[in-house]
PDB file of C-alpha atoms and ligand atoms in Angstrom:
ATOM      1  CA  MET A  27     103.289 178.445  93.166  1.00 83.00           C
ATOM      2  CA  ASP A  28     100.821 181.219  91.410  1.00 91.00           C
ATOM      3  CA  PRO A  29      97.799 179.921  89.857  1.00 95.00           C
ATOM      4  CA  ILE A  30      97.815 180.870  86.068  1.00 94.00           C
ATOM      5  CA  LEU A  31      93.787 181.001  85.938  1.00 97.00           C
ATOM      6  CA  ILE A  32      91.704 183.243  88.359  1.00 97.00           C
ATOM      7  CA  VAL A  33      87.897 182.852  88.165  1.00 97.00           C
ATOM      8  CA  ARG A  34      85.966 185.342  89.799  1.00 97.00           C
ATOM      9  CA  GLY A  35      82.234 185.904  90.294  1.00 96.00           C
ATOM     10  CA  LEU A  36      82.055 184.688  86.749  1.00 97.00           C
ATOM     11  CA  SER A  37      78.594 184.389  85.501  1.00 96.00           C
ATOM     12  CA  VAL A  38      76.355 183.936  82.523  1.00 97.00           C
ATOM     13  CA  THR A  39      72.745 185.066  81.555  1.00 96.00           C
ATOM     14  CA  PHE A  40      71.427 184.286  78.270  1.00 96.00           C
ATOM     15  CA  PRO A  41      68.326 186.486  77.143  1.00 93.00           C
ATOM     16  CA  ASP A  42      65.186 184.937  76.784  1.00 91.00           C
ATOM     17  CA  SER A  43      61.451 185.757  77.058  1.00 91.00           C
ATOM     18  CA  ASN A  44      61.115 185.882  80.815  1.00 87.00           C
ATOM     19  CA  GLY A  45      64.050 188.185  82.181  1.00 86.00           C
ATOM     20  CA  GLY A  46      66.811 185.776  80.857  1.00 91.00           C
ATOM     21  CA  LEU A  47      68.107 182.012  81.989  1.00 94.00           C
ATOM     22  CA  GLU A  48      70.954 182.143  84.169  1.00 93.00           C
ATOM     23  CA  ALA A  49      73.341 179.298  83.013  1.00 94.00           C
ATOM     24  CA  LEU A  50      76.042 180.157  85.175  1.00 95.00           C
ATOM     25  CA  GLY A  51      75.248 181.206  88.423  1.00 92.00           C
ATOM     26  CA  SER A  52      78.581 182.701  90.049  1.00 93.00           C
ATOM     27  CA  ALA A  53      81.893 180.835  89.570  1.00 96.00           C
ATOM     28  CA  ASP A  54      84.782 181.225  91.576  1.00 97.00           C
ATOM     29  CA  PHE A  55      88.099 179.090  91.089  1.00 97.00           C
ATOM     30  CA  VAL A  56      91.726 178.988  90.490  1.00 97.00           C
ATOM     31  CA  ILE A  57      93.862 176.704  88.414  1.00 97.00           C
ATOM     32  CA  TYR A  58      97.811 175.949  88.655  1.00 96.00           C
ATOM     33  CA  PRO A  59     100.241 175.366  86.178  1.00 94.00           C
ATOM     34  CA  GLN A  60     100.330 171.859  84.882  1.00 94.00           C
ATOM     35  CA  GLU A  61      97.485 170.794  86.900  1.00 97.00           C
ATOM     36  CA  PHE A  62      94.759 168.340  85.581  1.00 97.00           C
ATOM     37  CA  VAL A  63      91.187 169.937  86.878  1.00 98.00           C
ATOM     38  CA  CYS A  64      87.885 168.175  85.853  1.00 98.00           C
ATOM     39  CA  LEU A  65      84.672 170.069  85.965  1.00 97.00           C
ATOM     40  CA  LEU A  66      81.847 167.996  87.256  1.00 96.00           C
ATOM     41  CA  GLY A  67      78.415 168.586  87.018  1.00 92.00           C
ATOM     42  CA  PRO A  68      75.011 167.684  85.740  1.00 89.00           C
ATOM     43  CA  SER A  69      73.526 168.250  82.598  1.00 90.00           C
ATOM     44  CA  GLY A  70      72.674 171.658  82.020  1.00 91.00           C
ATOM     45  CA  SER A  71      74.725 172.885  85.103  1.00 92.00           C
ATOM     46  CA  GLY A  72      76.947 175.628  82.936  1.00 94.00           C
ATOM     47  CA  LYS A  73      79.709 173.777  82.139  1.00 95.00           C
ATOM     48  CA  SER A  74      80.119 174.111  78.454  1.00 95.00           C
ATOM     49  CA  THR A  75      79.204 177.511  78.954  1.00 96.00           C
ATOM     50  CA  LEU A  76      82.275 178.017  81.499  1.00 96.00           C
ATOM     51  CA  LEU A  77      84.530 176.582  78.800  1.00 96.00           C
ATOM     52  CA  ARG A  78      83.312 178.884  76.136  1.00 96.00           C
ATOM     53  CA  VAL A  79      83.668 181.859  78.152  1.00 97.00           C
ATOM     54  CA  LEU A  80      87.305 180.823  79.159  1.00 96.00           C
ATOM     55  CA  ALA A  81      88.020 180.082  75.593  1.00 94.00           C
ATOM     56  CA  GLY A  82      87.066 183.750  74.472  1.00 93.00           C
ATOM     57  CA  LEU A  83      83.868 182.542  72.597  1.00 94.00           C
ATOM     58  CA  LEU A  84      81.448 183.949  75.265  1.00 96.00           C
ATOM     59  CA  ARG A  85      81.202 186.917  76.732  1.00 96.00           C
ATOM     60  CA  PRO A  86      80.249 186.429  80.369  1.00 97.00           C
ATOM     61  CA  THR A  87      77.557 188.865  82.078  1.00 96.00           C
ATOM     62  CA  ALA A  88      79.332 189.373  85.056  1.00 97.00           C
ATOM     63  CA  GLY A  89      82.678 188.671  86.848  1.00 97.00           C
ATOM     64  CA  GLU A  90      85.979 187.992  85.571  1.00 96.00           C
ATOM     65  CA  PHE A  91      88.709 185.949  84.523  1.00 97.00           C
ATOM     66  CA  VAL A  92      92.522 186.568  84.667  1.00 96.00           C
ATOM     67  CA  PHE A  93      95.283 184.328  82.841  1.00 95.00           C
ATOM     68  CA  ALA A  94      98.083 185.368  85.133  1.00 92.00           C
ATOM     69  CA  GLY A  95     100.823 184.912  82.228  1.00 87.00           C
ATOM     70  CA  GLY A  96      99.092 186.613  79.829  1.00 90.00           C
ATOM     71  CA  GLN A  97      96.564 184.948  76.922  1.00 91.00           C
ATOM     72  CA  PRO A  98      97.594 181.722  76.671  1.00 91.00           C
ATOM     73  CA  LYS A  99      97.663 179.513  73.559  1.00 92.00           C
ATOM     74  CA  ILE A 100      94.448 177.239  73.893  1.00 94.00           C
ATOM     75  CA  GLY A 101      93.526 173.851  72.609  1.00 93.00           C
ATOM     76  CA  MET A 102      90.405 172.721  72.783  1.00 95.00           C
ATOM     77  CA  VAL A 103      88.400 169.664  71.962  1.00 95.00           C
ATOM     78  CA  PHE A 104      84.511 168.594  71.991  1.00 92.00           C
ATOM     79  CA  GLN A 105      82.350 165.639  72.391  1.00 89.00           C
ATOM     80  CA  GLN A 106      82.408 165.624  68.389  1.00 91.00           C
ATOM     81  CA  ALA A 107      85.706 165.450  66.789  1.00 93.00           C
ATOM     82  CA  ASN A 108      84.603 167.913  64.157  1.00 93.00           C
ATOM     83  CA  LEU A 109      86.999 166.603  61.675  1.00 97.00           C
ATOM     84  CA  MET A 110      87.152 168.242  58.052  1.00 97.00           C
ATOM     85  CA  PRO A 111      85.718 165.470  55.953  1.00 97.00           C
ATOM     86  CA  TRP A 112      87.527 166.534  52.754  1.00 98.00           C
ATOM     87  CA  ARG A 113      91.325 166.192  54.752  1.00 97.00           C
ATOM     88  CA  THR A 114      93.165 163.338  55.679  1.00 98.00           C
ATOM     89  CA  VAL A 115      93.973 162.594  59.222  1.00 98.00           C
ATOM     90  CA  LEU A 116      97.285 164.095  58.570  1.00 97.00           C
ATOM     91  CA  GLU A 117      95.721 167.242  56.956  1.00 97.00           C
ATOM     92  CA  ASN A 118      93.288 167.384  59.321  1.00 97.00           C
ATOM     93  CA  ILE A 119      96.252 167.694  61.944  1.00 97.00           C
ATOM     94  CA  THR A 120      98.459 170.229  60.378  1.00 96.00           C
ATOM     95  CA  LEU A 121      95.639 172.617  59.887  1.00 94.00           C
ATOM     96  CA  PRO A 122      96.274 174.587  62.946  1.00 91.00           C
ATOM     97  CA  LEU A 123      99.890 175.257  61.353  1.00 94.00           C
ATOM     98  CA  GLU A 124      98.848 175.989  58.033  1.00 93.00           C
ATOM     99  CA  LEU A 125      96.835 178.841  59.724  1.00 90.00           C
ATOM    100  CA  GLU A 126     100.106 179.908  61.617  1.00 89.00           C
ATOM    101  CA  ASN A 127     101.888 179.897  58.346  1.00 92.00           C
ATOM    102  CA  VAL A 128     104.233 177.340  59.506  1.00 94.00           C
ATOM    103  CA  PRO A 129     106.263 175.924  56.690  1.00 97.00           C
ATOM    104  CA  PRO A 130     104.930 172.479  54.573  1.00 96.00           C
ATOM    105  CA  ASP A 131     107.952 170.337  56.148  1.00 96.00           C
ATOM    106  CA  GLU A 132     108.010 171.285  59.390  1.00 96.00           C
ATOM    107  CA  ARG A 133     103.874 170.998  59.658  1.00 96.00           C
ATOM    108  CA  ARG A 134     104.549 167.410  58.187  1.00 96.00           C
ATOM    109  CA  ALA A 135     107.024 166.372  60.503  1.00 96.00           C
ATOM    110  CA  ARG A 136     105.280 167.691  63.576  1.00 95.00           C
ATOM    111  CA  ALA A 137     101.768 166.594  62.717  1.00 96.00           C
ATOM    112  CA  LEU A 138     103.829 162.892  62.351  1.00 96.00           C
ATOM    113  CA  ALA A 139     105.120 163.278  65.656  1.00 93.00           C
ATOM    114  CA  PHE A 140     101.495 163.738  67.270  1.00 91.00           C
ATOM    115  CA  ILE A 141     100.009 161.160  65.150  1.00 94.00           C
ATOM    116  CA  GLU A 142     102.441 158.871  66.772  1.00 91.00           C
ATOM    117  CA  LEU A 143     101.984 160.268  70.442  1.00 87.00           C
ATOM    118  CA  VAL A 144      97.838 159.493  69.883  1.00 89.00           C
ATOM    119  CA  GLY A 145      98.393 156.243  68.479  1.00 90.00           C
ATOM    120  CA  LEU A 146      97.329 156.563  65.172  1.00 94.00           C
ATOM    121  CA  THR A 147     100.624 155.656  63.207  1.00 95.00           C
ATOM    122  CA  GLY A 148      99.760 154.208  59.692  1.00 97.00           C
ATOM    123  CA  PHE A 149      96.293 156.227  59.213  1.00 97.00           C
ATOM    124  CA  GLU A 150      98.185 159.483  58.359  1.00 97.00           C
ATOM    125  CA  ASN A 151      96.183 159.288  55.076  1.00 98.00           C
ATOM    126  CA  SER A 152      92.932 157.752  56.069  1.00 98.00           C
ATOM    127  CA  TRP A 153      89.857 159.890  55.844  1.00 98.00           C
ATOM    128  CA  PRO A 154      87.785 161.011  58.715  1.00 97.00           C
ATOM    129  CA  ARG A 155      84.521 158.797  57.512  1.00 97.00           C
ATOM    130  CA  ASP A 156      86.837 155.783  58.074  1.00 97.00           C
ATOM    131  CA  LEU A 157      87.781 156.498  61.514  1.00 96.00           C
ATOM    132  CA  SER A 158      86.098 154.905  64.652  1.00 94.00           C
ATOM    133  CA  GLY A 159      84.748 157.406  66.993  1.00 92.00           C
ATOM    134  CA  GLY A 160      87.906 156.511  69.163  1.00 93.00           C
ATOM    135  CA  MET A 161      90.218 157.102  66.459  1.00 94.00           C
ATOM    136  CA  ALA A 162      88.457 160.420  65.263  1.00 96.00           C
ATOM    137  CA  GLN A 163      88.951 161.743  69.132  1.00 93.00           C
ATOM    138  CA  ARG A 164      92.330 161.412  68.792  1.00 94.00           C
ATOM    139  CA  VAL A 165      92.827 163.138  65.668  1.00 96.00           C
ATOM    140  CA  ALA A 166      91.124 165.795  67.891  1.00 96.00           C
ATOM    141  CA  LEU A 167      93.526 165.675  70.406  1.00 93.00           C
ATOM    142  CA  ALA A 168      96.405 165.516  68.396  1.00 94.00           C
ATOM    143  CA  ARG A 169      95.155 168.896  65.977  1.00 95.00           C
ATOM    144  CA  ALA A 170      94.584 170.488  69.828  1.00 94.00           C
ATOM    145  CA  LEU A 171      98.155 169.563  70.866  1.00 92.00           C
ATOM    146  CA  ILE A 172      99.753 170.371  67.960  1.00 92.00           C
ATOM    147  CA  HIS A 173     100.317 174.032  68.393  1.00 85.00           C
ATOM    148  CA  ASP A 174     101.545 173.554  71.719  1.00 88.00           C
ATOM    149  CA  PRO A 175      98.756 175.132  73.671  1.00 92.00           C
ATOM    150  CA  ASP A 176      99.490 176.555  77.402  1.00 92.00           C
ATOM    151  CA  LEU A 177      95.872 175.405  78.320  1.00 95.00           C
ATOM    152  CA  LEU A 178      93.681 172.075  76.915  1.00 96.00           C
ATOM    153  CA  LEU A 179      90.022 172.980  77.474  1.00 97.00           C
ATOM    154  CA  LEU A 180      88.316 169.456  76.999  1.00 97.00           C
ATOM    155  CA  ASP A 181      84.394 169.242  76.439  1.00 96.00           C
ATOM    156  CA  GLU A 182      83.252 166.091  77.386  1.00 95.00           C
ATOM    157  CA  PRO A 183      85.828 164.517  74.603  1.00 93.00           C
ATOM    158  CA  PHE A 184      84.975 160.868  75.585  1.00 91.00           C
ATOM    159  CA  GLY A 185      81.350 161.219  75.768  1.00 89.00           C
ATOM    160  CA  SER A 186      80.273 160.076  72.673  1.00 86.00           C
ATOM    161  CA  LEU A 187      82.502 156.875  72.989  1.00 87.00           C
ATOM    162  CA  ASP A 188      81.736 153.393  74.435  1.00 88.00           C
ATOM    163  CA  ALA A 189      82.707 152.493  77.726  1.00 89.00           C
ATOM    164  CA  LEU A 190      85.897 150.163  76.567  1.00 89.00           C
ATOM    165  CA  THR A 191      87.300 152.944  74.210  1.00 88.00           C
ATOM    166  CA  ARG A 192      86.683 155.579  76.562  1.00 89.00           C
ATOM    167  CA  GLU A 193      88.470 153.752  79.263  1.00 90.00           C
ATOM    168  CA  ARG A 194      91.656 153.441  76.780  1.00 87.00           C
ATOM    169  CA  MET A 195      91.420 156.738  76.342  1.00 89.00           C
ATOM    170  CA  TRP A 196      91.872 157.791  79.506  1.00 91.00           C
ATOM    171  CA  SER A 197      94.646 155.764  79.779  1.00 89.00           C
ATOM    172  CA  GLU A 198      96.330 157.586  76.575  1.00 88.00           C
ATOM    173  CA  LEU A 199      95.260 161.102  77.742  1.00 91.00           C
ATOM    174  CA  SER A 200      96.981 160.292  81.256  1.00 91.00           C
ATOM    175  CA  ARG A 201     100.066 159.422  79.413  1.00 89.00           C
ATOM    176  CA  ILE A 202     100.006 162.313  77.004  1.00 88.00           C
ATOM    177  CA  TRP A 203      99.520 164.563  79.932  1.00 92.00           C
ATOM    178  CA  GLN A 204     102.312 163.323  82.176  1.00 89.00           C
ATOM    179  CA  ALA A 205     104.777 163.673  78.765  1.00 87.00           C
ATOM    180  CA  HIS A 206     104.027 166.980  78.173  1.00 85.00           C
ATOM    181  CA  ARG A 207     102.686 168.331  81.681  1.00 86.00           C
ATOM    182  CA  LYS A 208      99.692 170.778  80.129  1.00 90.00           C
ATOM    183  CA  THR A 209      97.453 172.515  82.101  1.00 95.00           C
ATOM    184  CA  VAL A 210      93.768 170.819  81.489  1.00 97.00           C
ATOM    185  CA  LEU A 211      90.417 171.832  82.338  1.00 98.00           C
ATOM    186  CA  MET A 212      88.239 168.783  81.312  1.00 98.00           C
ATOM    187  CA  VAL A 213      84.405 168.916  81.560  1.00 97.00           C
ATOM    188  CA  THR A 214      82.816 165.380  82.317  1.00 94.00           C
ATOM    189  CA  HIS A 215      79.663 164.021  84.118  1.00 88.00           C
ATOM    190  CA  SER A 216      81.512 161.184  84.840  1.00 93.00           C
ATOM    191  CA  ILE A 217      82.822 160.307  88.486  1.00 95.00           C
ATOM    192  CA  GLY A 218      85.007 157.504  87.337  1.00 94.00           C
ATOM    193  CA  GLU A 219      86.660 159.756  84.545  1.00 95.00           C
ATOM    194  CA  ALA A 220      86.966 162.677  86.915  1.00 97.00           C
ATOM    195  CA  LEU A 221      88.739 160.295  89.702  1.00 97.00           C
ATOM    196  CA  PHE A 222      90.950 158.635  86.787  1.00 96.00           C
ATOM    197  CA  LEU A 223      92.273 161.839  85.336  1.00 96.00           C
ATOM    198  CA  ALA A 224      92.088 164.527  87.785  1.00 97.00           C
ATOM    199  CA  ASP A 225      94.438 166.204  90.476  1.00 97.00           C
ATOM    200  CA  ARG A 226      91.551 168.278  91.478  1.00 98.00           C
ATOM    201  CA  VAL A 227      87.845 168.013  90.612  1.00 98.00           C
ATOM    202  CA  LEU A 228      85.778 171.181  90.923  1.00 98.00           C
ATOM    203  CA  VAL A 229      81.486 170.319  91.076  1.00 97.00           C
ATOM    204  CA  LEU A 230      78.959 172.524  89.692  1.00 95.00           C
ATOM    205  CA  SER A 231      75.540 173.003  91.195  1.00 92.00           C
ATOM    206  CA  GLN A 232      72.573 172.711  89.467  1.00 90.00           C
ATOM    207  CA  ARG A 233      71.881 175.653  86.800  1.00 89.00           C
ATOM    208  CA  PRO A 234      72.465 178.239  87.861  1.00 89.00           C
ATOM    209  CA  GLY A 235      76.400 176.762  88.161  1.00 89.00           C
ATOM    210  CA  ARG A 236      78.369 177.667  91.331  1.00 93.00           C
ATOM    211  CA  ILE A 237      81.279 175.643  92.503  1.00 96.00           C
ATOM    212  CA  LYS A 238      79.773 173.389  95.171  1.00 95.00           C
ATOM    213  CA  LEU A 239      83.119 171.322  95.977  1.00 97.00           C
ATOM    214  CA  ASP A 240      86.545 171.745  95.022  1.00 98.00           C
ATOM    215  CA  LEU A 241      88.282 168.370  95.680  1.00 98.00           C
ATOM    216  CA  ARG A 242      91.566 167.311  95.780  1.00 98.00           C
ATOM    217  CA  VAL A 243      92.142 163.867  94.199  1.00 98.00           C
ATOM    218  CA  ASP A 244      95.242 162.286  96.281  1.00 96.00           C
ATOM    219  CA  LEU A 245      95.615 159.099  94.361  1.00 96.00           C
ATOM    220  CA  PRO A 246      99.098 157.946  93.221  1.00 94.00           C
ATOM    221  CA  ARG A 247     100.278 158.034  89.563  1.00 92.00           C
ATOM    222  CA  PRO A 248     100.358 156.382  86.933  1.00 89.00           C
ATOM    223  CA  ARG A 249      96.625 155.404  87.712  1.00 91.00           C
ATOM    224  CA  THR A 250      95.669 152.057  86.602  1.00 88.00           C
ATOM    225  CA  ASP A 251      92.517 150.313  86.618  1.00 86.00           C
ATOM    226  CA  ASP A 252      93.148 148.678  89.604  1.00 91.00           C
ATOM    227  CA  ILE A 253      93.015 152.090  91.779  1.00 91.00           C
ATOM    228  CA  ARG A 254      88.870 151.840  91.082  1.00 91.00           C
ATOM    229  CA  TYR A 255      88.875 149.130  93.403  1.00 93.00           C
ATOM    230  CA  THR A 256      90.503 150.931  96.331  1.00 95.00           C
ATOM    231  CA  THR A 257      88.825 152.106  99.398  1.00 96.00           C
ATOM    232  CA  HIS A 258      90.237 155.421  98.901  1.00 97.00           C
ATOM    233  CA  PHE A 259      88.914 155.933  95.422  1.00 97.00           C
ATOM    234  CA  GLY A 260      85.438 154.566  96.891  1.00 97.00           C
ATOM    235  CA  ARG A 261      85.427 157.543  99.411  1.00 98.00           C
ATOM    236  CA  LEU A 262      86.230 159.989  97.036  1.00 98.00           C
ATOM    237  CA  ALA A 263      83.618 159.052  94.687  1.00 98.00           C
ATOM    238  CA  ARG A 264      81.010 158.981  97.183  1.00 97.00           C
ATOM    239  CA  ARG A 265      82.047 162.495  98.089  1.00 97.00           C
ATOM    240  CA  LEU A 266      81.770 163.469  94.507  1.00 97.00           C
ATOM    241  CA  LYS A 267      78.449 161.903  94.461  1.00 96.00           C
ATOM    242  CA  GLU A 268      76.834 163.398  97.240  1.00 96.00           C
ATOM    243  CA  ALA A 269      77.761 166.920  96.211  1.00 95.00           C
ATOM    244  CA  ILE A 270      76.251 166.335  92.885  1.00 91.00           C
ATOM    245  CA  GLU A 271      73.092 165.123  94.215  1.00 84.00           C
TER     246      GLU A 271
HETATM  247  P1  ADP B 306      76.072 171.614  80.551  1.00 56.13           P
HETATM  248  O1  ADP B 306      77.394 171.882  79.542  1.00 56.13           O
HETATM  249  O2  ADP B 306      76.358 171.745  82.015  1.00 56.13           O
HETATM  250  O3  ADP B 306      75.208 170.392  80.144  1.00 56.13           O
HETATM  251  P2  ADP B 306      75.479 174.165  79.145  1.00 56.13           P
HETATM  252  O4  ADP B 306      76.683 175.227  79.776  1.00 56.13           O
HETATM  253  O5  ADP B 306      75.376 173.754  77.629  1.00 56.13           O
HETATM  254  O6  ADP B 306      75.230 173.073  80.298  1.00 56.13           O
HETATM  255  O7  ADP B 306      74.004 175.004  79.212  1.00 56.13           O
HETATM  256  C1  ADP B 306      73.295 175.494  80.668  1.00 56.13           C
HETATM  257  C2  ADP B 306      72.148 176.023  80.364  1.00 56.13           C
HETATM  258  O8  ADP B 306      72.376 177.053  79.564  1.00 56.13           O
HETATM  259  C3  ADP B 306      71.220 175.232  79.738  1.00 56.13           C
HETATM  260  O9  ADP B 306      70.024 175.375  80.595  1.00 56.13           O
HETATM  261  C4  ADP B 306      71.317 175.565  78.163  1.00 56.13           C
HETATM  262  O10 ADP B 306      70.038 175.312  77.477  1.00 56.13           O
HETATM  263  C5  ADP B 306      71.607 177.122  78.683  1.00 56.13           C
HETATM  264  N1  ADP B 306      72.447 177.595  77.064  1.00 56.13           N
HETATM  265  C6  ADP B 306      73.199 177.396  76.746  1.00 56.13           C
HETATM  266  N2  ADP B 306      73.966 177.905  75.736  1.00 56.13           N
HETATM  267  C7  ADP B 306      72.901 178.838  75.437  1.00 56.13           C
HETATM  268  C8  ADP B 306      72.754 179.740  74.608  1.00 56.13           C
HETATM  269  N3  ADP B 306      73.548 179.995  73.336  1.00 56.13           N
HETATM  270  N4  ADP B 306      71.457 180.475  74.624  1.00 56.13           N
HETATM  271  C9  ADP B 306      70.428 179.969  75.077  1.00 56.13           C
HETATM  272  N5  ADP B 306      70.576 179.040  76.094  1.00 56.13           N
HETATM  273  C10 ADP B 306      71.584 178.770  76.222  1.00 56.13           C
HETATM  274 MG1   MG B 307      78.037 170.543  77.804  1.00 56.13          MG
END
């Protein structure tokens, strides 16, 4: 299979008072269609910077990235849900469709389907201020999925959630990914999260980040809690840990 994304020598240097801060060293990797790839690395290693470049929000200083099939539709989710407080759950999720001028009835029908998919049925008319962190991230995920993106870019989407909620969200995201087969690139600094979700884990070195390890996660799916207590999981976790240190 041909990659859908090819990244070559991508680097980003931010201007500062002493010659520039090199956030991303020189990143090289590819992503294949329908793959779930996690990008793991210490804080400040350029993970968010890399995602922002791929989303077209930031211009790289050097290198290039090529989407094989032309510019894909991209859905993004950040650590904070960034919902519009004056819009209900339903209205937050229909927003991308309003911007695409989809007719109101169709907007509503599609939003309701995604509300069900992310497990928020019954909360269509709730306000963001009344949602828990996990529920707000479900809304953000539904909003990112609703315009049927080819590529999902997730930047520590569960980073602000408590441990139990986070683990519930892993299962949900896994289920959604298996149902819709999106290509996903997800930033995390959690080894457990990466191994639970990914087909492949890319490890970034300390700043300026370079891809230090490209590890295939050959754990069977669907993955359940039990997988974390297997020796193979332990072996993979150890390889990731050694690469990060
Ligand atoms: P990560 O997401 O891996 O924690 P980031 O990509 O956010 O790391 O940041 C990498 C480095 O680049 C950090 O040292 C950060 O302070 C710096 N940086 C990020 N964004 C900017 C910016 N807009 N201007 C200047 N420096 C930045
Ligand atoms: Mg970050």
